[in-house]
Every structure is written in structure tokens, then in C-alpha cells.
Tab-separated table of C-alpha atoms in Angstrom:
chain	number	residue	atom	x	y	z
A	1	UNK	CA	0.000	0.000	0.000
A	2	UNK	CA	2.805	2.275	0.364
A	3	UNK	CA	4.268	1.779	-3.200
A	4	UNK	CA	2.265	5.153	-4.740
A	5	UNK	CA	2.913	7.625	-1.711
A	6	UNK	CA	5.797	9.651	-1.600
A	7	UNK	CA	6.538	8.677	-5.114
A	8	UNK	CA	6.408	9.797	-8.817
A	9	UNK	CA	3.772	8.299	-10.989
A	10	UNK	CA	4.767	8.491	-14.756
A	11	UNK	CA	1.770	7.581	-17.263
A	12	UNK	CA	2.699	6.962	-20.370
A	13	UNK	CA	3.219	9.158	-23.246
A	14	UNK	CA	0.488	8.303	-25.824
A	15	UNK	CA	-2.685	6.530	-24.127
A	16	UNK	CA	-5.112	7.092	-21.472
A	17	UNK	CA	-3.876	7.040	-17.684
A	18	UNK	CA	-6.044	5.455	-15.313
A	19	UNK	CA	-4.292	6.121	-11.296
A	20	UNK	CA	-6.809	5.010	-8.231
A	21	UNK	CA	-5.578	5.904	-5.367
A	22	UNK	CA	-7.959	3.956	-2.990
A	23	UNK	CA	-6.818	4.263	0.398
A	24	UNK	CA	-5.782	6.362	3.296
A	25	UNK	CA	-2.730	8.352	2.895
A	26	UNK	CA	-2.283	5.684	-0.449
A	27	UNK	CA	-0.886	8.702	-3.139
A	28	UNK	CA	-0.133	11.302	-0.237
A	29	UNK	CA	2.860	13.359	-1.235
A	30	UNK	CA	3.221	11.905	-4.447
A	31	UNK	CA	3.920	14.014	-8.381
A	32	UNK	CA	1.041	12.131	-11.190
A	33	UNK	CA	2.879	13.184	-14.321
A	34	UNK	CA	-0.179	12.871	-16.621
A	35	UNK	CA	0.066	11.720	-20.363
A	36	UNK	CA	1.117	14.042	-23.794
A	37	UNK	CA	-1.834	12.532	-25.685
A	38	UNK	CA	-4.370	10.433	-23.758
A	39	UNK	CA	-6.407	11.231	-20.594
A	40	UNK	CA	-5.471	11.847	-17.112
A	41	UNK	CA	-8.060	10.028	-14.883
A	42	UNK	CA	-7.478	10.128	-10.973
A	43	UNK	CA	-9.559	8.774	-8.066
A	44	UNK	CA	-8.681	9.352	-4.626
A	45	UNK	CA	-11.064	7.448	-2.629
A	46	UNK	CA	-9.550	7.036	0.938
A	47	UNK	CA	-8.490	9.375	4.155
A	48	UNK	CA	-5.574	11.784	2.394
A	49	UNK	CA	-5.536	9.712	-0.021
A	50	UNK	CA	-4.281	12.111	-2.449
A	51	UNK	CA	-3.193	15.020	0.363
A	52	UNK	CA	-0.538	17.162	-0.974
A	53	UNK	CA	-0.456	15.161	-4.609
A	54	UNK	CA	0.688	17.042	-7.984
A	55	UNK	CA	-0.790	16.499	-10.771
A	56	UNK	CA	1.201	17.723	-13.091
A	57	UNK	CA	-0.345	18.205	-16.937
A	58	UNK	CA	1.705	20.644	-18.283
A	59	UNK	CA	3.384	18.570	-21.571
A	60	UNK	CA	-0.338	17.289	-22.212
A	61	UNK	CA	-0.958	18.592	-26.265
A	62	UNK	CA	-4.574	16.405	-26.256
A	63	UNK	CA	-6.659	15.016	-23.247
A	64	UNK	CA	-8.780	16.345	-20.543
A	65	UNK	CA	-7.560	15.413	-16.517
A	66	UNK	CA	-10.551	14.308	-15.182
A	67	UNK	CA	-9.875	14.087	-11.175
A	68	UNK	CA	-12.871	12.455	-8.490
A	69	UNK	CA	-12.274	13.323	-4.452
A	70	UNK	CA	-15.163	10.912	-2.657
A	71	UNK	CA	-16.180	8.323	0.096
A	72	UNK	CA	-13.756	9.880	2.327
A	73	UNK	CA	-12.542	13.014	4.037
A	74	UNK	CA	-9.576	15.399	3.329
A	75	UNK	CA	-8.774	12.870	0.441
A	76	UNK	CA	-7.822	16.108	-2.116
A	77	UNK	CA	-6.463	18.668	0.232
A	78	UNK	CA	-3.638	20.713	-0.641
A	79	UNK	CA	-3.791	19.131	-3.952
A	80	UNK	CA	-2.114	21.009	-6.498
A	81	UNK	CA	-3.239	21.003	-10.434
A	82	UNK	CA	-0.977	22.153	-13.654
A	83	UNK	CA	-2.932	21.977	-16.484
A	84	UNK	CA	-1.489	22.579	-19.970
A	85	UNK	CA	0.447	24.913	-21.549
A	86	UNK	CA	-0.553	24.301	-25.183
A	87	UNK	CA	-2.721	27.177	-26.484
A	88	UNK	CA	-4.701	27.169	-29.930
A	89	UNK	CA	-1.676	28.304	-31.340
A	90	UNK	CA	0.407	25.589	-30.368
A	91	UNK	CA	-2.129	22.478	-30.281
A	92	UNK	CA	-1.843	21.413	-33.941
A	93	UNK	CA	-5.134	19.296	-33.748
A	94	UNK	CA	-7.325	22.805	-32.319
A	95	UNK	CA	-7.644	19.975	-28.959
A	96	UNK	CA	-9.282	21.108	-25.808
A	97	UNK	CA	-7.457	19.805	-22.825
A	98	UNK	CA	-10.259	20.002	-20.599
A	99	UNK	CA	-10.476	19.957	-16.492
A	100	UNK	CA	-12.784	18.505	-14.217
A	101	UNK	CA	-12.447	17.926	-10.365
A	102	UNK	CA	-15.275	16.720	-8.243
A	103	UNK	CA	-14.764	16.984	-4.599
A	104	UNK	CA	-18.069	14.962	-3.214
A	105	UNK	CA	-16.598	13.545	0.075
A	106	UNK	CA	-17.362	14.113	3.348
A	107	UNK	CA	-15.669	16.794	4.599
A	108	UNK	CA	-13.153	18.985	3.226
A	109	UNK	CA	-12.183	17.287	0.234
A	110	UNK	CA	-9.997	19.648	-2.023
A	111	UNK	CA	-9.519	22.726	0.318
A	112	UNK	CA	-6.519	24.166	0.794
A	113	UNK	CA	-6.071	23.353	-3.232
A	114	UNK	CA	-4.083	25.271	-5.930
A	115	UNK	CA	-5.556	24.805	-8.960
A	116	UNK	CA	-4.455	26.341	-12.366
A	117	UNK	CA	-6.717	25.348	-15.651
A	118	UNK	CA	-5.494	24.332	-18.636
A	119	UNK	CA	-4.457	27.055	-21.011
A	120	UNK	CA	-7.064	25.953	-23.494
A	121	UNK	CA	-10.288	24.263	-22.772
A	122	UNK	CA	-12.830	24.337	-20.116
A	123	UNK	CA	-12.531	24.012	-16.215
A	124	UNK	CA	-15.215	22.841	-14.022
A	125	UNK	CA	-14.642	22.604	-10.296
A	126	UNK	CA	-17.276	21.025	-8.306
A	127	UNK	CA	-17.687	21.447	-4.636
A	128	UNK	CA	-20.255	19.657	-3.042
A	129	UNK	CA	-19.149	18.123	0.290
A	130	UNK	CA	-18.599	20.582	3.595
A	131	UNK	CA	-15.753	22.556	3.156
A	132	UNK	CA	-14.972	20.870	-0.148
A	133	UNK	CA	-12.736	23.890	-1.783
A	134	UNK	CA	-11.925	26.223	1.649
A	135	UNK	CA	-9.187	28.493	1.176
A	136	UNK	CA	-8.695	27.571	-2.233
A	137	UNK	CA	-7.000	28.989	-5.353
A	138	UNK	CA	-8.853	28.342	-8.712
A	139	UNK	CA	-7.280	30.388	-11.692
A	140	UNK	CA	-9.026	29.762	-15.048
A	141	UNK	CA	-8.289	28.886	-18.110
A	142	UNK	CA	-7.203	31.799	-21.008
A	143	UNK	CA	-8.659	30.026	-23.694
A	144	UNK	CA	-12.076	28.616	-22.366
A	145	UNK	CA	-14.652	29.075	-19.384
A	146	UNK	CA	-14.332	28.240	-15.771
A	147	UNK	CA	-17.091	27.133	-13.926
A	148	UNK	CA	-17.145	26.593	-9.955
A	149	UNK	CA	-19.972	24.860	-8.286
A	150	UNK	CA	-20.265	25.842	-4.608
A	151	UNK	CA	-22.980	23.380	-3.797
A	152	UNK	CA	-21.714	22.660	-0.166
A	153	UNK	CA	-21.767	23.958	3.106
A	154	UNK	CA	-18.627	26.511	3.710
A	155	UNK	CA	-17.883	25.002	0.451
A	156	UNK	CA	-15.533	27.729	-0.991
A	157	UNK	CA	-15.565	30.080	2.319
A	158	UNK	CA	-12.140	32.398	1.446
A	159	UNK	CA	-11.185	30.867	-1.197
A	160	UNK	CA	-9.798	33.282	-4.506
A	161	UNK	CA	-11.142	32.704	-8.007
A	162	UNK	CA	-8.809	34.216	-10.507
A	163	UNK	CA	-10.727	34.228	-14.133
A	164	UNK	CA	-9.060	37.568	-15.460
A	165	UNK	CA	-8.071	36.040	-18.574
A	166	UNK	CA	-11.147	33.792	-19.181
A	167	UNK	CA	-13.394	33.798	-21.400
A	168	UNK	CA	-16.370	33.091	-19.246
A	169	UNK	CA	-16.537	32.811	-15.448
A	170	UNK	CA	-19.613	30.978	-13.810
A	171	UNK	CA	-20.078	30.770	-10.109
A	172	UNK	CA	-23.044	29.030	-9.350
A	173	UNK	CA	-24.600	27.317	-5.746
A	174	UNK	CA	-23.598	29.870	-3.024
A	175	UNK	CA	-26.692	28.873	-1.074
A	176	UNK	CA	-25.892	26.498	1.740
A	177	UNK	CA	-24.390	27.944	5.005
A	178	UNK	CA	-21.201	30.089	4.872
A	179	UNK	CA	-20.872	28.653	1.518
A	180	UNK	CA	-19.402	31.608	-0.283
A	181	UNK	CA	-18.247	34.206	2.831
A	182	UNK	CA	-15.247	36.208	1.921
A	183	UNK	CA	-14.602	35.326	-1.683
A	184	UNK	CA	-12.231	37.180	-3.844
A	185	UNK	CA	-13.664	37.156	-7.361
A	186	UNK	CA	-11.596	38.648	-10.369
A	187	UNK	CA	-13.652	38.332	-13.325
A	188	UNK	CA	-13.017	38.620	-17.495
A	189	UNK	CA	-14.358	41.868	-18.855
A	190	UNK	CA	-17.355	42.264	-20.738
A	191	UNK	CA	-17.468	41.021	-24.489
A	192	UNK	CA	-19.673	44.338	-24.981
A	193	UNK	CA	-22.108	46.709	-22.812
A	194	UNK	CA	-24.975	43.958	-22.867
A	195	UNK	CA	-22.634	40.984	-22.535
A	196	UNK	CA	-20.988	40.520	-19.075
A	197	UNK	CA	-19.020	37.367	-19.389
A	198	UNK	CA	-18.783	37.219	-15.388
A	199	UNK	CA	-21.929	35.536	-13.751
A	200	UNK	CA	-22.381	35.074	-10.186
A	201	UNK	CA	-25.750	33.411	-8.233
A	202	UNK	CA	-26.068	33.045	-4.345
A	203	UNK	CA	-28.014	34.168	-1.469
A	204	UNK	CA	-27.269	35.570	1.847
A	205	UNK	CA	-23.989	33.400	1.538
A	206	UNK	CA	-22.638	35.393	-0.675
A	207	UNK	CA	-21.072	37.405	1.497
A	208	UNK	CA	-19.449	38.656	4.780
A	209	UNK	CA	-17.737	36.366	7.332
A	210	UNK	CA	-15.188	38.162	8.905
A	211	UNK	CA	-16.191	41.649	7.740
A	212	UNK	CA	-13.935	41.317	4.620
A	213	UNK	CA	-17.148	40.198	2.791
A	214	UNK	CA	-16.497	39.373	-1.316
A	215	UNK	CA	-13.692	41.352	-2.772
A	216	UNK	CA	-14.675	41.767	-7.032
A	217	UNK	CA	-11.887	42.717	-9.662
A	218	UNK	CA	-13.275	43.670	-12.337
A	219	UNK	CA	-11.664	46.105	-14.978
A	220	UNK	CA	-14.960	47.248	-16.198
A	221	UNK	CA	-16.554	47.457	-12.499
A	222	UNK	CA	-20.084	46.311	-12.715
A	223	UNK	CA	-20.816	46.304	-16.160
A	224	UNK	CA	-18.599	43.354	-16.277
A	225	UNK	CA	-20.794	41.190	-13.681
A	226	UNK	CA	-23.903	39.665	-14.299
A	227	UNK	CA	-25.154	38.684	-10.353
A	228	UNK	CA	-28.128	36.469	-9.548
A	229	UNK	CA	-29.343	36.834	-5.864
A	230	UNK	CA	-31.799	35.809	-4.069
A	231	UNK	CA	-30.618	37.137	-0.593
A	232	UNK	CA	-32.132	39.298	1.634
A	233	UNK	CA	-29.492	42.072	1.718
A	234	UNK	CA	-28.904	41.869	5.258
A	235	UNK	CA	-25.776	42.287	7.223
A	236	UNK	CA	-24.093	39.942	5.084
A	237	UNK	CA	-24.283	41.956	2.013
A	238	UNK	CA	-20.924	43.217	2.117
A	239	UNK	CA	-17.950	43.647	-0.341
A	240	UNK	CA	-15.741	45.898	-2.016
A	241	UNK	CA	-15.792	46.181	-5.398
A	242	UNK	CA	-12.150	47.046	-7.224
A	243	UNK	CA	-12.030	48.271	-11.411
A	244	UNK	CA	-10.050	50.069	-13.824
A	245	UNK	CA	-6.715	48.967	-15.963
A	246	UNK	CA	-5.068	48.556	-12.962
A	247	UNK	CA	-7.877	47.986	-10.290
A	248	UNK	CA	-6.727	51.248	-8.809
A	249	UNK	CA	-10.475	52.633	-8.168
A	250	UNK	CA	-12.805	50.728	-5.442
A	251	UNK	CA	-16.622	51.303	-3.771
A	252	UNK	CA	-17.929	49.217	-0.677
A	253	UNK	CA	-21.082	47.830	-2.188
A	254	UNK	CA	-24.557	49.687	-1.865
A	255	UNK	CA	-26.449	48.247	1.439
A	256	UNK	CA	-29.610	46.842	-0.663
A	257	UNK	CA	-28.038	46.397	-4.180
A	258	UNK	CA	-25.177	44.837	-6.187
A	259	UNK	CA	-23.454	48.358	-6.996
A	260	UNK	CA	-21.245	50.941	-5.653
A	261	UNK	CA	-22.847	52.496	-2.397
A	262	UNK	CA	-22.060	55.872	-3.835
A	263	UNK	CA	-24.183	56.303	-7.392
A	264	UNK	CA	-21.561	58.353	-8.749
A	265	UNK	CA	-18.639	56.024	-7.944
A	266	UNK	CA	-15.999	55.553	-10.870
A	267	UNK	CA	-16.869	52.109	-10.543
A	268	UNK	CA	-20.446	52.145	-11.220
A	269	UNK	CA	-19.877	52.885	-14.585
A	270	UNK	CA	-16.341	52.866	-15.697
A	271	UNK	CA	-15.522	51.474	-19.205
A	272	UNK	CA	-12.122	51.016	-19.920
A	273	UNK	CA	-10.911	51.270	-23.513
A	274	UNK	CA	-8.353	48.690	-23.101
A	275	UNK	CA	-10.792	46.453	-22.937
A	276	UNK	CA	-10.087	43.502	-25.362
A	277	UNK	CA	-12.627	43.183	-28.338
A	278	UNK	CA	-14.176	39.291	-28.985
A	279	UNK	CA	-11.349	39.357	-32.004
A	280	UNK	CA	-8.436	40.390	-29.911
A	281	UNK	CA	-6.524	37.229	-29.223
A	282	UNK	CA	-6.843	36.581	-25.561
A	283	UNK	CA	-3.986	37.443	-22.748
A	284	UNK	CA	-2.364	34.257	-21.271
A	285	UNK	CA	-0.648	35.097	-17.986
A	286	UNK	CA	0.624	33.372	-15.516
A	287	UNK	CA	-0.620	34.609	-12.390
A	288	UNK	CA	1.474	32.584	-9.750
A	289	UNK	CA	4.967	33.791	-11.776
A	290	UNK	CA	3.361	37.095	-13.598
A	291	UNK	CA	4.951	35.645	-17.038
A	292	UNK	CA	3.168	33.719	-19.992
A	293	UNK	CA	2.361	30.350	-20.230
A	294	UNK	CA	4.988	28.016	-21.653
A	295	UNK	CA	6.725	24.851	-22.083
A	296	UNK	CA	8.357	25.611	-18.401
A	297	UNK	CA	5.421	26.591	-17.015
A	298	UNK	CA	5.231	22.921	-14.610
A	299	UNK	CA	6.459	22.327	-10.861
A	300	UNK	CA	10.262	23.262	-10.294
A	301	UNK	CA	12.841	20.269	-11.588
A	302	UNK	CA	14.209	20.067	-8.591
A	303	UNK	CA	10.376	19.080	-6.966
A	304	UNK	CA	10.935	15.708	-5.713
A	305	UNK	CA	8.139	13.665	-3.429
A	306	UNK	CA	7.806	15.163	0.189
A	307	UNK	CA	9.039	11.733	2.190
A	308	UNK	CA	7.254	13.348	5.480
A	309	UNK	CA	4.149	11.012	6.304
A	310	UNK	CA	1.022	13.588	7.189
């Protein structure tokens, strides 16, 4: 049972991977280098099973990573995700490398994660169990749409979406208890006045925990959000929201309202011309380095398997 843990897992190059990790603590501190064309399928079923794992995706030019969390608890936390590098540009067969993690155990099954989408294709994160993705970091995809299901209780409490460079950010669920307290939301700007291509839904948990409450980037300030609420503005409802080129203007939100509590704040209805157009090609960054995407872009050579037991 110990052969996975503290250990690199190689799949190999040109067919689908298939790694269960079925047990407590069974791929704990372990590096999953997924395949360059083929799948990347991982199940951690057990206590930790997969705590502090790598999955690292970066040389894949076609296959989605397809990653389950279940029956346990704690089996994804501090799991860290590199998805690919290879843009449109690059991927000679125009091949979405898609990413989907489903943390359904029962209790706090990915938190603490890092998780960076793939530089083109689609990113859903699913977190249904208690706690699920706590004090995570999600940053989406520049070529394709991130979507984050917060389904569970204090399912993403403090965690930090980054979907700047997206095409499309979807937060969805923010209805059970503390699910969404004391986000930090930075969303893609608007394809055009009437199409926000940021779109947030939640109730009264949406909102403060700490008296930080949600924290919004958004270059366009509100024009670039889309929110569906169902909350009672109560003494939750609180936020800051931050816009311009450089985020350099803010306004605390309006007490009964998703806007700026001051009508004629800058961010109420800023447009910024640097805005890119639908044609534009669309700015990969690495946020964790501040550089592009690129064939380096993967854990540090040097990153061996932690041999600590946890």
C-alpha cells in the first residue's frame, strides 16, 4: 500500500492514464505526471488519499484530466493542479485539454487546493461536500470558461477565483451555510455593454464572514458582472468592489443592491478602452509567476516527493 505515496507516478506518453488511489494516505505526497496525448483520470477514494499530490499536466498537447475526491474526508487537500500549456496556437489538432475535479466527500475534500486550468479548454470545479474547496486557489483557463460549483456547506468560504483572462466565469450554488463568505472574485471583462461574461448566483452566503465580505476585480466594475441573488441584503451583504486597468479605483457595495454604495462612484460605470474586443486574441498570464504560459510553465525540476508522512 505504500508503493504510490511519496513517489512519482509516470503515465505513459500516448494513451489514457487510469491512477486510483484507494486508500488512506495511499498517493499522499506523491507528483502524477499525466500523459502528452491520452487522458489523465485520478480517483482518490480514501483518508488523504491524495493530500498534498501534484498532478502535473503541463506537456499534455490532447486530453482532458478528469480528477474524483469521494467516500472519504480530506482525500484532495492541498492538492495542487498544472494543467497545460498548449494554447490554440500551439495544439496542432485545435484539442481542448479540458479539467474537471469533483470533490463529493465528506468533509473537506480539495480545500486548501491550488488549482491552475489548462491554457485551453474548459474548467469545471465542483464542490459539493462541507468545506470541499476552503481556502482555495482556482485560476481559469485563457482560452475557455471556468465554472465553480459551490454546492456545499462553507464550500468555498475564502477561497480566490482568478478568471481575469477567461473567457467566461460561472459561479453558481452559493446557497448552503457560509458557503461563499469572503470570496475574492476577479472576473473577465465584458465582451460588450450587454454581454458581461462574469456571472455570479447566491443568497445571503454570498457574502461577509469576517467583515472582509467578497472582494470583485473587475476592470470594467459592474458592467462586467452579471449577479443572480436571491438574498435578503442583510448584514451579510458586504464587499468591495475594485475596477479600472489597474484595479486602482474601489466602492464598498450599496447596502440593498449589487453596486457601488455611492451612485456616482468611478466604478459604477467605468468602461475602460483597453478592454479587449471578442477578435483580440486573448492574454495568457501566468498569475502565480506574472509571465506567460509556456513549455516551463510545470512544478520546479528540482520538486521531488515530500518523504514526510502527514
Amino acid at each position: 500500500n505504500s508503493l504510490c505515496k511519496n513517489s512519482k507516478i509516470e503515465c505513459l506518453s500516448n494513451q489514457d492514464c487510469f491512477v486510483s488511489c484507494s486508500g488512506d494516505k495511499l498517493c499522499q505526497n506523491s507528483i502524477i505526471e499525466c500523459p502528452i496525448n491520452g487522458n489523465c483520470n485520478i480517483e482518490c477514494r480514501g483518508y488523504k488519499s491524495c493530500d498534498n499530490l501534484i498532478v502535473n499536466a503541463t506537456a499534455s498537447i490532447s486530453g482532458n484530466v478528469n480528477i474524483l475526491c469521494q467516500d472519504a474526508s480530506q482525500e484532495c487537500q492541498s492538492l495542487t493542479i498544472y494543467g497545460s500549456v498548449y494554447d490554440t496556437n500551439t495544439n496542432t489538432n485545435n484539442q481542448q485539454n479540458d479539467l474537471t475535479l469533483k470533490c463529493n466527500g465528506d468533509l473537506a475534500s480539495c480545500s486548501k487546493t491550488n488549482i491552475k486550468c489548462p491554457a485551453n479548454g474548459d474548467c469545471l470545479i465542483q464542490c459539493q461536500a462541507e468545506e470541499s474547496c476552503k481556502n482555495s486557489t482556482i485560476t481559469g483557463p485563457p482560452n475557455g470558461d471556468l465554472i465553480v460549483q459551490c454546492t456545499g456547506r462553507l464550500s468555498c468560504i475564502k477561497s480566490k477565483i482568478r478568471a481575469e483572462n477567461s473567457d467566461e466565469l460561472d459561479l453558481s450554488g452559493c446557497s448552503r451555510s457560509d458557503s461563499c463568505l469572503d470570496l475574492t472574485i476577479h472576473c473577465p471583462p465584458f465582451t460588450n455593454l450587454s454581454n458581461p461574461n462574469c456571472f455570479i448566483q447566491g443568497n445571503d452566503n454570498l457574502g461577509s464572514y469576517s467583515g472582509q465580505g467578497v472582494n470583485i476585480y473587475a476592470m470594467n466594475g459592474w458592467q462586467d458582472v452579471e449577479v443572480s441573488y436571491s438574498g435578503s441584503y442583510g448584514l451579510r451583504h458586504q464587499g468591495t468592489m475594485h475596477c479600472g486597468s489597474g484595479y486602482n479605483s474601489q466602492c464598498s457595495f450599496a447596502s440593498s443592491e449589487w453596486s457601488c454604495i455611492d451612485e456616482d462612484a468611478f466604478c459604477n460605470t467605468v468602461w475602460t478602452p483597453d478592454t479587449p474586443s471578442p477578435t483580440d486574441a486573448p492574454i495568457i498570464r501566468d498569475i502565480y509567476n506574472n509571465d506567460n504560459y509556456d513549455n516551463n510553465d510545470a512544478p520546479p525540476a528540482d520538486a521531488d516527493a515530500n518523504d514526510d508522512d502527514q
